[in-house]
């Protein structure tokens, strides 16, 4: 029995009438790719001496405004703001990718299993997932961060818990609708067990929305990580992270020291916007109903 998969061409082209969506998606992809490259090459630039070590406190240029020597100025602690802004992308991507991957690896299999088995198993999973889903994501992450402590992996775990129900609900709903299709019944009639049905026949038919959810959750996770860093609960102290740098810069803001808050905040905002544009573009891409509605409006 052949597995129904979305054609590859559908993932690589937009309808002719969706030029605006295409532009926004490509813009989001370009922004996201830029931050990925920054995160990858920041250590190399630092080893070549092109940028300062983000954890080194410079001796004299404390609170120096942006200049030819220090492009984004220096902070109250003597840090080079430009260097820390670049390395902040590295910390953000590490935590965000880990958090979204963890939530996806847990939520997707549970959603498939719950939707396919149904009955009491489905009710139990729904109860626990709905209980988690009703809690505010940031509050849940802050509470868990108190428990697990600081660090890349710990911050990712604290953030990921809030996203598991989202993957679970999306995949479970798709599974419930797909499991009644004729090709699933045929596979069962030919003796396919639960594992074979889930992996060979259901998986590729219920994950179309997962990439969209992944990018949107990644955008939200950056803000959550920034909130944890601002509260001093994210990464270890002095680690270049945008939320933590905003916390350090807050005291200097009333004195007119604007650059220590502007550049980390701007970097966080641009990355969130890029991921959001990418996610919204993918959403229109994989959702035929949404594409048809946009075509009708035009």
XYZ file of C-alpha atoms in Angstrom:
298
model
C 0.000 0.000 0.000
C 1.515 3.316 -1.065
C 1.956 6.044 1.501
C 0.266 9.326 0.706
C 2.916 12.053 0.937
C 2.783 15.736 0.018
C 4.649 16.218 -3.288
C 8.056 17.831 -2.979
C 7.149 20.507 -5.509
C 4.426 21.722 -3.177
C 7.061 22.465 -0.563
C 9.208 24.445 -2.991
C 6.812 26.708 -4.871
C 3.950 29.051 -4.127
C 0.823 29.515 -6.200
C 1.236 32.237 -8.828
C -1.238 34.535 -7.095
C 0.562 34.460 -3.727
C 3.468 36.761 -4.532
C 3.173 38.683 -1.260
C 3.231 35.477 0.805
C 6.188 34.295 -1.214
C 8.115 37.496 -0.568
C 7.353 37.407 3.159
C 8.372 33.772 3.452
C 11.636 34.346 1.616
C 12.296 37.400 3.739
C 11.706 35.351 6.896
C 13.965 32.602 5.572
C 16.717 35.111 4.759
C 16.525 36.658 8.239
C 16.570 33.253 9.926
C 19.459 32.051 7.772
C 21.407 35.221 8.580
C 21.137 34.544 12.306
C 22.128 30.916 11.780
C 25.259 32.040 9.925
C 26.021 34.602 12.628
C 25.736 31.904 15.295
C 27.999 29.558 13.339
C 30.706 32.076 12.443
C 30.803 34.211 15.610
C 33.375 31.931 17.364
C 35.491 31.923 14.222
C 35.432 35.714 13.974
C 36.424 35.934 17.621
C 39.327 33.501 17.146
C 40.583 35.632 14.234
C 40.521 38.696 16.463
C 37.854 40.481 14.420
C 35.505 40.759 17.398
C 36.089 40.836 21.140
C 35.616 37.904 23.479
C 32.022 38.433 24.683
C 32.881 37.505 28.275
C 35.973 39.711 28.560
C 35.468 42.902 30.523
C 37.419 45.671 28.809
C 39.543 47.876 31.069
C 38.692 51.466 30.141
C 35.845 51.793 27.621
C 32.970 51.305 30.064
C 29.728 52.793 28.715
C 31.397 54.037 25.561
C 28.889 54.977 22.815
C 29.011 53.295 19.397
C 32.155 54.198 17.482
C 34.512 52.892 14.840
C 36.304 50.770 17.438
C 33.217 49.503 19.284
C 30.408 49.433 16.724
C 27.620 48.900 19.255
C 29.406 50.579 22.163
C 30.312 49.008 25.494
C 28.245 48.165 28.538
C 28.417 49.119 32.187
C 30.333 45.896 32.825
C 32.833 46.740 30.096
C 31.518 44.179 27.595
C 31.602 44.808 23.865
C 27.905 45.009 22.942
C 28.521 44.061 19.303
C 30.327 40.860 20.272
C 27.679 39.887 22.812
C 24.890 40.579 20.330
C 26.485 38.204 17.826
C 27.130 35.470 20.378
C 23.616 35.954 21.725
C 22.343 34.483 18.441
C 24.363 31.357 19.167
C 22.849 30.914 22.632
C 19.346 31.599 21.318
C 19.593 29.060 18.509
C 21.058 26.373 20.750
C 18.307 26.656 23.339
C 15.486 27.177 20.846
C 16.448 24.245 18.617
C 16.809 21.960 21.621
C 13.509 23.114 23.150
C 11.454 22.770 19.983
C 13.093 19.467 19.054
C 12.411 18.006 22.502
C 8.773 19.089 22.461
C 8.321 17.778 18.928
C 9.925 14.401 19.679
C 7.581 13.925 22.627
C 4.391 15.546 21.367
C 4.276 13.999 17.863
C 4.529 10.304 18.896
C 2.102 10.812 21.783
C -0.380 12.545 19.486
C -0.217 9.739 16.936
C -0.557 7.019 19.566
C -3.406 8.759 21.361
C -5.372 9.510 18.211
C -4.908 6.046 16.756
C -5.670 3.979 19.868
C -8.516 6.177 21.156
C -10.545 4.999 24.149
C -9.149 5.369 27.655
C -5.611 5.927 26.395
C -6.793 8.938 24.417
C -8.773 10.294 27.370
C -5.804 10.021 29.740
C -3.424 11.736 27.339
C -5.977 14.450 26.604
C -6.457 15.134 30.302
C -2.742 15.591 30.982
C -2.043 17.580 27.829
C -5.022 19.889 28.370
C -3.866 20.428 31.955
C -0.462 21.582 30.729
C -1.971 23.616 27.887
C -4.112 25.685 30.245
C -1.023 26.971 32.095
C 0.652 30.169 30.814
C 3.757 29.139 28.902
C 6.121 31.716 30.388
C 4.945 31.029 33.951
C 5.418 27.294 33.446
C 8.911 27.818 32.022
C 9.887 30.117 34.898
C 8.662 27.581 37.451
C 10.562 24.737 35.800
C 13.691 26.882 35.465
C 13.693 27.288 39.232
C 13.681 23.485 39.534
C 16.170 22.428 36.853
C 18.563 25.376 37.202
C 20.588 27.234 34.599
C 22.281 25.933 31.479
C 21.614 25.325 27.782
C 19.943 21.942 28.261
C 18.096 22.962 31.420
C 16.685 26.092 29.792
C 15.613 24.026 26.780
C 13.812 21.533 29.018
C 12.064 24.300 30.929
C 10.868 25.908 27.693
C 9.960 22.702 25.837
C 7.308 21.479 28.296
C 4.899 24.241 27.303
C 5.038 23.278 23.605
C 4.459 19.524 23.920
C 0.637 19.864 24.107
C 0.610 21.928 20.911
C 2.329 19.220 18.888
C 0.194 16.606 20.599
C -3.114 18.319 19.806
C -2.287 19.055 16.148
C -0.988 15.551 15.397
C -3.696 13.824 17.420
C -6.476 15.647 15.543
C -4.915 14.772 12.187
C -4.526 11.154 13.271
C -8.174 10.878 14.316
C -9.301 12.052 10.868
C -6.773 10.002 8.865
C -7.151 6.671 10.681
C -10.609 6.148 9.147
C -9.256 6.369 5.577
C -9.473 3.316 3.348
C -5.716 2.811 3.053
C -5.429 2.533 6.854
C -8.233 -0.038 6.953
C -6.569 -1.951 4.120
C -3.261 -1.995 5.983
C -4.988 -3.311 9.103
C -6.781 -5.983 7.050
C -3.433 -7.128 5.652
C -2.152 -7.694 9.193
C -0.165 -4.509 9.864
C 0.377 -4.025 13.589
C 0.082 -0.718 15.455
C 3.755 0.178 15.020
C 3.651 -0.466 11.277
C 0.457 1.555 10.815
C 1.869 4.490 12.783
C 5.267 4.594 11.088
C 4.468 3.504 7.522
C 0.965 4.789 6.875
C 0.072 7.517 9.370
C 3.280 9.427 10.002
C 3.698 11.159 6.635
C -0.009 11.971 6.493
C -0.249 13.769 9.861
C 2.934 15.865 10.052
C 2.182 18.468 7.369
C 1.575 21.169 9.992
C 4.544 20.249 12.199
C 7.128 22.424 10.329
C 4.798 25.411 10.654
C 4.345 24.809 14.369
C 8.095 24.301 14.742
C 8.968 27.741 13.350
C 6.234 29.560 15.274
C 7.233 27.835 18.525
C 10.857 28.727 17.832
C 9.905 32.398 17.573
C 7.978 32.198 20.824
C 10.807 30.280 22.521
C 13.227 33.133 21.810
C 10.978 35.489 23.737
C 10.600 32.981 26.578
C 14.373 32.520 26.754
C 14.750 36.294 26.829
C 12.270 36.427 29.711
C 14.189 33.762 31.615
C 17.456 35.600 31.010
C 15.938 38.892 32.140
C 14.861 37.195 35.379
C 18.313 35.624 35.793
C 17.001 32.073 35.331
C 18.213 31.144 31.834
C 21.888 30.622 31.167
C 24.855 30.967 33.548
C 25.874 34.500 34.471
C 28.029 36.415 31.987
C 26.925 34.105 29.157
C 26.085 36.314 26.148
C 22.310 36.074 25.939
C 19.981 38.856 24.823
C 17.566 38.690 27.753
C 20.375 38.677 30.309
C 22.077 41.604 28.564
C 18.834 43.575 28.713
C 18.729 42.913 32.448
C 22.279 44.243 32.833
C 21.462 47.316 30.732
C 18.240 48.227 32.528
C 19.932 50.205 35.299
C 21.840 52.366 32.807
C 18.854 53.218 30.618
C 17.604 56.206 32.719
C 21.043 57.824 32.428
C 20.828 57.978 28.633
C 22.872 54.848 27.907
C 20.574 53.635 25.127
C 22.853 51.379 23.074
C 23.135 48.603 25.666
C 19.398 47.982 25.453
C 18.783 48.857 21.791
C 21.015 46.342 20.062
C 20.241 43.166 22.083
C 16.536 44.019 21.977
C 16.684 44.732 18.249
C 18.482 41.453 17.557
C 15.846 39.510 19.491
C 13.014 41.333 17.708
C 14.426 40.799 14.217
C 14.975 37.092 14.795
C 11.454 36.634 16.153
C 10.007 38.507 13.169
C 12.042 36.380 10.748
C 10.851 33.100 12.245
C 7.268 34.365 12.411
C 7.286 35.360 8.736
C 8.763 31.993 7.824
C 6.131 30.174 9.864
C 3.231 32.165 8.422
C 4.502 31.578 4.904
C 4.785 27.849 5.527
C 1.309 27.862 7.030
C -0.222 29.213 3.839
C 1.963 26.832 1.896
C 0.767 23.598 3.511
C -2.827 24.703 4.144
C -4.859 24.438 0.926
C -7.940 26.075 2.488
C -5.936 29.136 3.498
C -4.473 29.430 0.014
C -7.919 29.254 -1.572
C -9.272 31.918 0.819
C -6.422 34.273 -0.067
C -6.994 33.671 -3.774
C -10.701 34.460 -3.405
C -9.943 37.729 -1.572
C -7.715 38.772 -4.430
